[in-house]
Structure formats: C-alpha cells, structure tokens
PDB file of N, CA and C in Angstrom:
ATOM      1  N   UNK A   1     -26.079  -3.231 -30.741  1.00 69.00           N
ATOM      2  CA  UNK A   1     -25.119  -2.202 -30.383  1.00 69.00           C
ATOM      3  C   UNK A   1     -23.992  -2.148 -31.406  1.00 69.00           C
ATOM      4  N   UNK A   2     -23.552  -0.978 -31.638  1.00 89.00           N
ATOM      5  CA  UNK A   2     -22.451  -0.822 -32.577  1.00 89.00           C
ATOM      6  C   UNK A   2     -21.109  -1.018 -31.873  1.00 89.00           C
ATOM      7  N   UNK A   3     -20.076  -1.135 -32.664  1.00 90.00           N
ATOM      8  CA  UNK A   3     -18.733  -1.332 -32.113  1.00 90.00           C
ATOM      9  C   UNK A   3     -18.307  -0.124 -31.289  1.00 90.00           C
ATOM     10  N   UNK A   4     -18.723   1.064 -31.711  1.00 90.00           N
ATOM     11  CA  UNK A   4     -18.375   2.295 -30.999  1.00 90.00           C
ATOM     12  C   UNK A   4     -19.018   2.297 -29.611  1.00 90.00           C
ATOM     13  N   UNK A   5     -20.277   1.881 -29.534  1.00 92.00           N
ATOM     14  CA  UNK A   5     -20.960   1.827 -28.244  1.00 92.00           C
ATOM     15  C   UNK A   5     -20.337   0.760 -27.338  1.00 92.00           C
ATOM     16  N   UNK A   6     -19.951  -0.376 -27.925  1.00 93.00           N
ATOM     17  CA  UNK A   6     -19.290  -1.415 -27.139  1.00 93.00           C
ATOM     18  C   UNK A   6     -17.961  -0.915 -26.568  1.00 93.00           C
ATOM     19  N   UNK A   7     -17.231  -0.161 -27.370  1.00 94.00           N
ATOM     20  CA  UNK A   7     -15.965   0.408 -26.915  1.00 94.00           C
ATOM     21  C   UNK A   7     -16.191   1.387 -25.769  1.00 94.00           C
ATOM     22  N   UNK A   8     -17.180   2.258 -25.909  1.00 94.00           N
ATOM     23  CA  UNK A   8     -17.498   3.221 -24.850  1.00 94.00           C
ATOM     24  C   UNK A   8     -17.877   2.495 -23.562  1.00 94.00           C
ATOM     25  N   UNK A   9     -18.684   1.458 -23.685  1.00 95.00           N
ATOM     26  CA  UNK A   9     -19.114   0.697 -22.513  1.00 95.00           C
ATOM     27  C   UNK A   9     -17.914   0.009 -21.862  1.00 95.00           C
ATOM     28  N   UNK A  10     -17.030  -0.541 -22.659  1.00 94.00           N
ATOM     29  CA  UNK A  10     -15.833  -1.204 -22.129  1.00 94.00           C
ATOM     30  C   UNK A  10     -14.927  -0.234 -21.382  1.00 94.00           C
ATOM     31  N   UNK A  11     -14.712   0.938 -21.953  1.00 95.00           N
ATOM     32  CA  UNK A  11     -13.873   1.953 -21.314  1.00 95.00           C
ATOM     33  C   UNK A  11     -14.520   2.412 -20.009  1.00 95.00           C
ATOM     34  N   UNK A  12     -15.821   2.621 -20.029  1.00 96.00           N
ATOM     35  CA  UNK A  12     -16.535   3.036 -18.825  1.00 96.00           C
ATOM     36  C   UNK A  12     -16.408   1.989 -17.724  1.00 96.00           C
ATOM     37  N   UNK A  13     -16.582   0.724 -18.063  1.00 97.00           N
ATOM     38  CA  UNK A  13     -16.465  -0.339 -17.075  1.00 97.00           C
ATOM     39  C   UNK A  13     -15.042  -0.457 -16.526  1.00 97.00           C
ATOM     40  N   UNK A  14     -14.043  -0.271 -17.382  1.00 96.00           N
ATOM     41  CA  UNK A  14     -12.654  -0.300 -16.922  1.00 96.00           C
ATOM     42  C   UNK A  14     -12.374   0.852 -15.958  1.00 96.00           C
ATOM     43  N   UNK A  15     -12.897   2.021 -16.262  1.00 96.00           N
ATOM     44  CA  UNK A  15     -12.716   3.181 -15.368  1.00 96.00           C
ATOM     45  C   UNK A  15     -13.393   2.947 -14.023  1.00 96.00           C
ATOM     46  N   UNK A  16     -14.591   2.381 -14.045  1.00 97.00           N
ATOM     47  CA  UNK A  16     -15.294   2.084 -12.799  1.00 97.00           C
ATOM     48  C   UNK A  16     -14.546   1.034 -11.979  1.00 97.00           C
ATOM     49  N   UNK A  17     -14.041   0.010 -12.624  1.00 95.00           N
ATOM     50  CA  UNK A  17     -13.286  -1.028 -11.923  1.00 95.00           C
ATOM     51  C   UNK A  17     -11.993  -0.452 -11.331  1.00 95.00           C
ATOM     52  N   UNK A  18     -11.311   0.393 -12.072  1.00 94.00           N
ATOM     53  CA  UNK A  18     -10.095   1.035 -11.567  1.00 94.00           C
ATOM     54  C   UNK A  18     -10.376   1.944 -10.386  1.00 94.00           C
ATOM     55  N   UNK A  19     -11.487   2.666 -10.456  1.00 96.00           N
ATOM     56  CA  UNK A  19     -11.865   3.533  -9.335  1.00 96.00           C
ATOM     57  C   UNK A  19     -12.202   2.714  -8.100  1.00 96.00           C
ATOM     58  N   UNK A  20     -12.910   1.620  -8.275  1.00 96.00           N
ATOM     59  CA  UNK A  20     -13.261   0.750  -7.150  1.00 96.00           C
ATOM     60  C   UNK A  20     -12.007   0.153  -6.516  1.00 96.00           C
ATOM     61  N   UNK A  21     -11.069  -0.300  -7.335  1.00 95.00           N
ATOM     62  CA  UNK A  21      -9.823  -0.867  -6.819  1.00 95.00           C
ATOM     63  C   UNK A  21      -9.014   0.194  -6.077  1.00 95.00           C
ATOM     64  N   UNK A  22      -8.991   1.409  -6.589  1.00 95.00           N
ATOM     65  CA  UNK A  22      -8.270   2.500  -5.930  1.00 95.00           C
ATOM     66  C   UNK A  22      -8.867   2.808  -4.560  1.00 95.00           C
ATOM     67  N   UNK A  23     -10.174   2.895  -4.498  1.00 95.00           N
ATOM     68  CA  UNK A  23     -10.839   3.153  -3.219  1.00 95.00           C
ATOM     69  C   UNK A  23     -10.573   2.032  -2.226  1.00 95.00           C
ATOM     70  N   UNK A  24     -10.607   0.798  -2.690  1.00 95.00           N
ATOM     71  CA  UNK A  24     -10.338  -0.343  -1.822  1.00 95.00           C
ATOM     72  C   UNK A  24      -8.910  -0.279  -1.277  1.00 95.00           C
ATOM     73  N   UNK A  25      -7.942   0.039  -2.121  1.00 93.00           N
ATOM     74  CA  UNK A  25      -6.546   0.098  -1.695  1.00 93.00           C
ATOM     75  C   UNK A  25      -6.303   1.179  -0.648  1.00 93.00           C
ATOM     76  N   UNK A  26      -7.026   2.288  -0.747  1.00 94.00           N
ATOM     77  CA  UNK A  26      -6.807   3.398   0.176  1.00 94.00           C
ATOM     78  C   UNK A  26      -7.597   3.242   1.470  1.00 94.00           C
ATOM     79  N   UNK A  27      -8.812   2.725   1.402  1.00 96.00           N
ATOM     80  CA  UNK A  27      -9.680   2.740   2.574  1.00 96.00           C
ATOM     81  C   UNK A  27      -9.900   1.384   3.243  1.00 96.00           C
ATOM     82  N   UNK A  28      -9.368   0.311   2.720  1.00 95.00           N
ATOM     83  CA  UNK A  28      -9.582  -1.006   3.331  1.00 95.00           C
ATOM     84  C   UNK A  28      -8.691  -1.175   4.563  1.00 95.00           C
ATOM     85  N   UNK A  29      -8.992  -2.188   5.357  1.00 95.00           N
ATOM     86  CA  UNK A  29      -8.202  -2.507   6.539  1.00 95.00           C
ATOM     87  C   UNK A  29      -6.822  -2.986   6.107  1.00 95.00           C
ATOM     88  N   UNK A  30      -5.783  -2.379   6.632  1.00 95.00           N
ATOM     89  CA  UNK A  30      -4.423  -2.750   6.236  1.00 95.00           C
ATOM     90  C   UNK A  30      -3.595  -3.264   7.414  1.00 95.00           C
ATOM     91  N   UNK A  31      -4.243  -3.810   8.429  1.00 95.00           N
ATOM     92  CA  UNK A  31      -3.514  -4.268   9.617  1.00 95.00           C
ATOM     93  C   UNK A  31      -2.537  -5.403   9.282  1.00 95.00           C
ATOM     94  N   UNK A  32      -2.912  -6.324   8.416  1.00 96.00           N
ATOM     95  CA  UNK A  32      -1.998  -7.405   8.028  1.00 96.00           C
ATOM     96  C   UNK A  32      -0.791  -6.850   7.266  1.00 96.00           C
ATOM     97  N   UNK A  33      -1.023  -5.850   6.437  1.00 96.00           N
ATOM     98  CA  UNK A  33       0.080  -5.243   5.685  1.00 96.00           C
ATOM     99  C   UNK A  33       1.019  -4.491   6.628  1.00 96.00           C
ATOM    100  N   UNK A  34       0.470  -3.845   7.667  1.00 95.00           N
ATOM    101  CA  UNK A  34       1.318  -3.172   8.654  1.00 95.00           C
ATOM    102  C   UNK A  34       2.244  -4.172   9.337  1.00 95.00           C
ATOM    103  N   UNK A  35       1.718  -5.346   9.673  1.00 95.00           N
ATOM    104  CA  UNK A  35       2.543  -6.378  10.307  1.00 95.00           C
ATOM    105  C   UNK A  35       3.639  -6.844   9.358  1.00 95.00           C
ATOM    106  N   UNK A  36       3.288  -7.029   8.087  1.00 96.00           N
ATOM    107  CA  UNK A  36       4.277  -7.440   7.084  1.00 96.00           C
ATOM    108  C   UNK A  36       5.359  -6.373   6.939  1.00 96.00           C
ATOM    109  N   UNK A  37       4.957  -5.112   6.916  1.00 96.00           N
ATOM    110  CA  UNK A  37       5.914  -4.010   6.791  1.00 96.00           C
ATOM    111  C   UNK A  37       6.813  -3.921   8.026  1.00 96.00           C
ATOM    112  N   UNK A  38       6.230  -4.135   9.208  1.00 95.00           N
ATOM    113  CA  UNK A  38       7.029  -4.082  10.435  1.00 95.00           C
ATOM    114  C   UNK A  38       8.076  -5.195  10.454  1.00 95.00           C
ATOM    115  N   UNK A  39       7.696  -6.387  10.020  1.00 95.00           N
ATOM    116  CA  UNK A  39       8.669  -7.489   9.952  1.00 95.00           C
ATOM    117  C   UNK A  39       9.766  -7.208   8.939  1.00 95.00           C
ATOM    118  N   UNK A  40       9.429  -6.496   7.880  1.00 95.00           N
ATOM    119  CA  UNK A  40      10.432  -6.112   6.882  1.00 95.00           C
ATOM    120  C   UNK A  40      11.380  -5.063   7.459  1.00 95.00           C
ATOM    121  N   UNK A  41      10.830  -4.103   8.207  1.00 94.00           N
ATOM    122  CA  UNK A  41      11.642  -3.021   8.764  1.00 94.00           C
ATOM    123  C   UNK A  41      12.566  -3.516   9.871  1.00 94.00           C
ATOM    124  N   UNK A  42      12.029  -4.291  10.790  1.00 92.00           N
ATOM    125  CA  UNK A  42      12.829  -4.798  11.912  1.00 92.00           C
ATOM    126  C   UNK A  42      12.281  -6.154  12.329  1.00 92.00           C
ATOM    127  N   UNK A  43      12.926  -7.213  11.869  1.00 91.00           N
ATOM    128  CA  UNK A  43      12.444  -8.569  12.128  1.00 91.00           C
ATOM    129  C   UNK A  43      12.295  -8.915  13.611  1.00 91.00           C
ATOM    130  N   UNK A  44      13.071  -8.277  14.479  1.00 88.00           N
ATOM    131  CA  UNK A  44      12.968  -8.571  15.912  1.00 88.00           C
ATOM    132  C   UNK A  44      11.931  -7.690  16.611  1.00 88.00           C
ATOM    133  N   UNK A  45      11.270  -6.826  15.877  1.00 87.00           N
ATOM    134  CA  UNK A  45      10.226  -5.960  16.441  1.00 87.00           C
ATOM    135  C   UNK A  45      10.641  -4.507  16.472  1.00 87.00           C
ATOM    136  N   UNK A  46       9.741  -3.651  16.081  1.00 90.00           N
ATOM    137  CA  UNK A  46       9.991  -2.210  16.080  1.00 90.00           C
ATOM    138  C   UNK A  46       9.427  -1.582  17.351  1.00 90.00           C
ATOM    139  N   UNK A  47       9.952  -0.408  17.697  1.00 92.00           N
ATOM    140  CA  UNK A  47       9.476   0.298  18.875  1.00 92.00           C
ATOM    141  C   UNK A  47       8.096   0.897  18.629  1.00 92.00           C
ATOM    142  N   UNK A  48       7.943   1.645  17.521  1.00 94.00           N
ATOM    143  CA  UNK A  48       6.638   2.227  17.218  1.00 94.00           C
ATOM    144  C   UNK A  48       6.527   2.647  15.755  1.00 94.00           C
ATOM    145  N   UNK A  49       5.289   2.758  15.302  1.00 95.00           N
ATOM    146  CA  UNK A  49       4.995   3.256  13.957  1.00 95.00           C
ATOM    147  C   UNK A  49       5.011   4.779  14.006  1.00 95.00           C
ATOM    148  N   UNK A  50       5.848   5.398  13.189  1.00 95.00           N
ATOM    149  CA  UNK A  50       5.952   6.855  13.175  1.00 95.00           C
ATOM    150  C   UNK A  50       5.005   7.494  12.163  1.00 95.00           C
ATOM    151  N   UNK A  51       4.731   6.795  11.072  1.00 96.00           N
ATOM    152  CA  UNK A  51       3.857   7.373  10.062  1.00 96.00           C
ATOM    153  C   UNK A  51       3.542   6.390   8.960  1.00 96.00           C
ATOM    154  N   UNK A  52       2.466   6.683   8.256  1.00 97.00           N
ATOM    155  CA  UNK A  52       2.093   5.865   7.101  1.00 97.00           C
ATOM    156  C   UNK A  52       1.446   6.748   6.050  1.00 97.00           C
ATOM    157  N   UNK A  53       1.679   6.383   4.813  1.00 97.00           N
ATOM    158  CA  UNK A  53       1.087   7.073   3.672  1.00 97.00           C
ATOM    159  C   UNK A  53       0.449   6.026   2.784  1.00 97.00           C
ATOM    160  N   UNK A  54      -0.778   6.319   2.338  1.00 96.00           N
ATOM    161  CA  UNK A  54      -1.494   5.368   1.484  1.00 96.00           C
ATOM    162  C   UNK A  54      -1.889   6.043   0.186  1.00 96.00           C
ATOM    163  N   UNK A  55      -1.698   5.325  -0.889  1.00 95.00           N
ATOM    164  CA  UNK A  55      -2.160   5.767  -2.202  1.00 95.00           C
ATOM    165  C   UNK A  55      -2.773   4.548  -2.886  1.00 95.00           C
ATOM    166  N   UNK A  56      -3.423   4.715  -4.014  1.00 94.00           N
ATOM    167  CA  UNK A  56      -4.004   3.549  -4.694  1.00 94.00           C
ATOM    168  C   UNK A  56      -2.978   2.502  -5.112  1.00 94.00           C
ATOM    169  N   UNK A  57      -1.732   2.894  -5.311  1.00 93.00           N
ATOM    170  CA  UNK A  57      -0.732   1.981  -5.834  1.00 93.00           C
ATOM    171  C   UNK A  57       0.225   1.471  -4.764  1.00 93.00           C
ATOM    172  N   UNK A  58       0.540   2.273  -3.777  1.00 95.00           N
ATOM    173  CA  UNK A  58       1.554   1.919  -2.789  1.00 95.00           C
ATOM    174  C   UNK A  58       1.169   2.380  -1.397  1.00 95.00           C
ATOM    175  N   UNK A  59       1.772   1.759  -0.400  1.00 97.00           N
ATOM    176  CA  UNK A  59       1.641   2.187   0.986  1.00 97.00           C
ATOM    177  C   UNK A  59       3.043   2.249   1.571  1.00 97.00           C
ATOM    178  N   UNK A  60       3.336   3.318   2.296  1.00 98.00           N
ATOM    179  CA  UNK A  60       4.652   3.523   2.876  1.00 98.00           C
ATOM    180  C   UNK A  60       4.519   3.668   4.382  1.00 98.00           C
ATOM    181  N   UNK A  61       5.377   2.964   5.122  1.00 97.00           N
ATOM    182  CA  UNK A  61       5.364   2.986   6.576  1.00 97.00           C
ATOM    183  C   UNK A  61       6.742   3.386   7.082  1.00 97.00           C
ATOM    184  N   UNK A  62       6.781   4.181   8.155  1.00 97.00           N
ATOM    185  CA  UNK A  62       8.030   4.560   8.805  1.00 97.00           C
ATOM    186  C   UNK A  62       7.968   4.087  10.248  1.00 97.00           C
ATOM    187  N   UNK A  63       8.954   3.298  10.650  1.00 96.00           N
ATOM    188  CA  UNK A  63       9.006   2.719  11.994  1.00 96.00           C
ATOM    189  C   UNK A  63      10.235   3.210  12.743  1.00 96.00           C
ATOM    190  N   UNK A  64      10.060   3.500  14.034  1.00 94.00           N
ATOM    191  CA  UNK A  64      11.192   3.763  14.907  1.00 94.00           C
ATOM    192  C   UNK A  64      11.724   2.409  15.351  1.00 94.00           C
ATOM    193  N   UNK A  65      13.003   2.177  15.138  1.00 90.00           N
ATOM    194  CA  UNK A  65      13.584   0.861  15.355  1.00 90.00           C
ATOM    195  C   UNK A  65      13.793   0.566  16.836  1.00 90.00           C
ATOM    196  N   UNK A  66      14.324   1.536  17.579  1.00 87.00           N
ATOM    197  CA  UNK A  66      14.617   1.315  18.996  1.00 87.00           C
ATOM    198  C   UNK A  66      14.103   2.498  19.814  1.00 87.00           C
ATOM    199  N   UNK A  67      13.839   2.254  21.105  1.00 83.00           N
ATOM    200  CA  UNK A  67      13.354   3.312  21.985  1.00 83.00           C
ATOM    201  C   UNK A  67      14.453   4.312  22.327  1.00 83.00           C
ATOM    202  N   UNK A  68      15.703   3.844  22.396  1.00 85.00           N
ATOM    203  CA  UNK A  68      16.801   4.699  22.848  1.00 85.00           C
ATOM    204  C   UNK A  68      17.261   5.720  21.812  1.00 85.00           C
ATOM    205  N   UNK A  69      17.099   5.425  20.545  1.00 82.00           N
ATOM    206  CA  UNK A  69      17.582   6.367  19.534  1.00 82.00           C
ATOM    207  C   UNK A  69      16.467   6.682  18.534  1.00 82.00           C
ATOM    208  N   UNK A  70      16.748   7.599  17.669  1.00 83.00           N
ATOM    209  CA  UNK A  70      15.729   8.057  16.715  1.00 83.00           C
ATOM    210  C   UNK A  70      15.884   7.419  15.337  1.00 83.00           C
ATOM    211  N   UNK A  71      16.686   6.359  15.240  1.00 88.00           N
ATOM    212  CA  UNK A  71      16.869   5.685  13.950  1.00 88.00           C
ATOM    213  C   UNK A  71      15.542   5.096  13.482  1.00 88.00           C
ATOM    214  N   UNK A  72      15.252   5.317  12.233  1.00 93.00           N
ATOM    215  CA  UNK A  72      13.990   4.803  11.694  1.00 93.00           C
ATOM    216  C   UNK A  72      14.234   4.041  10.401  1.00 93.00           C
ATOM    217  N   UNK A  73      13.290   3.204  10.095  1.00 94.00           N
ATOM    218  CA  UNK A  73      13.301   2.439   8.839  1.00 94.00           C
ATOM    219  C   UNK A  73      12.033   2.782   8.068  1.00 94.00           C
ATOM    220  N   UNK A  74      12.203   2.993   6.785  1.00 97.00           N
ATOM    221  CA  UNK A  74      11.072   3.293   5.907  1.00 97.00           C
ATOM    222  C   UNK A  74      10.841   2.090   4.998  1.00 97.00           C
ATOM    223  N   UNK A  75       9.584   1.641   4.939  1.00 97.00           N
ATOM    224  CA  UNK A  75       9.232   0.461   4.155  1.00 97.00           C
ATOM    225  C   UNK A  75       8.175   0.852   3.133  1.00 97.00           C
ATOM    226  N   UNK A  76       8.409   0.474   1.894  1.00 97.00           N
ATOM    227  CA  UNK A  76       7.468   0.746   0.813  1.00 97.00           C
ATOM    228  C   UNK A  76       6.825  -0.570   0.376  1.00 97.00           C
ATOM    229  N   UNK A  77       5.489  -0.626   0.412  1.00 97.00           N
ATOM    230  CA  UNK A  77       4.760  -1.823  -0.005  1.00 97.00           C
ATOM    231  C   UNK A  77       4.014  -1.520  -1.298  1.00 97.00           C
ATOM    232  N   UNK A  78       4.226  -2.347  -2.289  1.00 96.00           N
ATOM    233  CA  UNK A  78       3.703  -2.113  -3.633  1.00 96.00           C
ATOM    234  C   UNK A  78       2.892  -3.311  -4.099  1.00 96.00           C
ATOM    235  N   UNK A  79       1.777  -3.047  -4.768  1.00 94.00           N
ATOM    236  CA  UNK A  79       0.956  -4.120  -5.331  1.00 94.00           C
ATOM    237  C   UNK A  79       1.715  -4.839  -6.443  1.00 94.00           C
ATOM    238  N   UNK A  80       1.390  -6.092  -6.652  1.00 91.00           N
ATOM    239  CA  UNK A  80       2.055  -6.892  -7.673  1.00 91.00           C
ATOM    240  C   UNK A  80       1.807  -6.393  -9.093  1.00 91.00           C
ATOM    241  N   UNK A  81       0.585  -5.913  -9.361  1.00 91.00           N
ATOM    242  CA  UNK A  81       0.250  -5.445 -10.709  1.00 91.00           C
ATOM    243  C   UNK A  81      -0.605  -4.190 -10.586  1.00 91.00           C
ATOM    244  N   UNK A  82       0.022  -3.055 -10.502  1.00 87.00           N
ATOM    245  CA  UNK A  82      -0.616  -1.735 -10.430  1.00 87.00           C
ATOM    246  C   UNK A  82      -1.640  -1.646  -9.307  1.00 87.00           C
ATOM    247  N   UNK A  83      -2.905  -1.902  -9.554  1.00 92.00           N
ATOM    248  CA  UNK A  83      -3.948  -1.748  -8.536  1.00 92.00           C
ATOM    249  C   UNK A  83      -4.376  -3.057  -7.892  1.00 92.00           C
ATOM    250  N   UNK A  84      -3.906  -4.171  -8.388  1.00 92.00           N
ATOM    251  CA  UNK A  84      -4.326  -5.477  -7.869  1.00 92.00           C
ATOM    252  C   UNK A  84      -3.100  -6.348  -7.605  1.00 92.00           C
ATOM    253  N   UNK A  85      -3.328  -7.466  -6.974  1.00 93.00           N
ATOM    254  CA  UNK A  85      -2.249  -8.393  -6.664  1.00 93.00           C
ATOM    255  C   UNK A  85      -1.822  -8.254  -5.222  1.00 93.00           C
ATOM    256  N   UNK A  86      -0.972  -9.160  -4.778  1.00 94.00           N
ATOM    257  CA  UNK A  86      -0.507  -9.125  -3.408  1.00 94.00           C
ATOM    258  C   UNK A  86       0.566  -8.053  -3.247  1.00 94.00           C
ATOM    259  N   UNK A  87       0.674  -7.561  -2.039  1.00 96.00           N
ATOM    260  CA  UNK A  87       1.697  -6.548  -1.729  1.00 96.00           C
ATOM    261  C   UNK A  87       3.037  -7.217  -1.486  1.00 96.00           C
ATOM    262  N   UNK A  88       4.082  -6.551  -1.914  1.00 96.00           N
ATOM    263  CA  UNK A  88       5.433  -6.928  -1.527  1.00 96.00           C
ATOM    264  C   UNK A  88       6.076  -5.702  -0.890  1.00 96.00           C
ATOM    265  N   UNK A  89       6.735  -5.904   0.242  1.00 97.00           N
ATOM    266  CA  UNK A  89       7.314  -4.785   1.003  1.00 97.00           C
ATOM    267  C   UNK A  89       8.829  -4.844   0.939  1.00 97.00           C
ATOM    268  N   UNK A  90       9.439  -3.676   0.772  1.00 96.00           N
ATOM    269  CA  UNK A  90      10.893  -3.546   0.714  1.00 96.00           C
ATOM    270  C   UNK A  90      11.328  -2.295   1.466  1.00 96.00           C
ATOM    271  N   UNK A  91      12.484  -2.376   2.119  1.00 95.00           N
ATOM    272  CA  UNK A  91      13.050  -1.197   2.751  1.00 95.00           C
ATOM    273  C   UNK A  91      13.492  -0.203   1.687  1.00 95.00           C
ATOM    274  N   UNK A  92      13.383   1.039   2.032  1.00 90.00           N
ATOM    275  CA  UNK A  92      13.869   2.083   1.100  1.00 90.00           C
ATOM    276  C   UNK A  92      15.303   2.420   1.406  1.00 90.00           C
TER     277      UNK A  92
END
C-alpha cells in the first residue's frame, strides 16, 4: 500500500470511530448521568426533571428545584475530551 492509501484508510477509520462515539453518546443509557446532574443541580433532591437535551458532545438537564415554586436549575454535562472521557456536570 502506498502512503496515500494508508492516509485515506486512517482518515476513514477516524471518521467511523467518531461516528460510533457520537451515536453512543446520544443513544446510550444515561441514567447514571441524570443522577449526577440532579445531585449537581440540587444536592438535597430535585422535585422533577423538566427537560433534557443530548448531543454527541454534551448533555443538558433542567430540573425543577421545589414543588411550590417554578425555580429551576440547568445543568450542563460535558465529556472530558470531546467525544470520549468521563462526564463532568456544572450548573449554568
């Protein structure tokens, strides 16, 4: 194989790996991440999950903090290194 063919094969494999990681990030079970996000939003427990958004790079959750009022907390969870790595969650 020539260097040009090796380069094409490498780029193709990187694209396939990136696509696989993206699909995994969007469609995999995220129940543990929801719990982590809820603890970040309200350590004593949230009333309910109002919404979530998932993308290959980040997941965003919005929680209603208390039953009596409409105050909400938004938490953004981001992978450590673009498409891979552990998630870290922070309030927005």
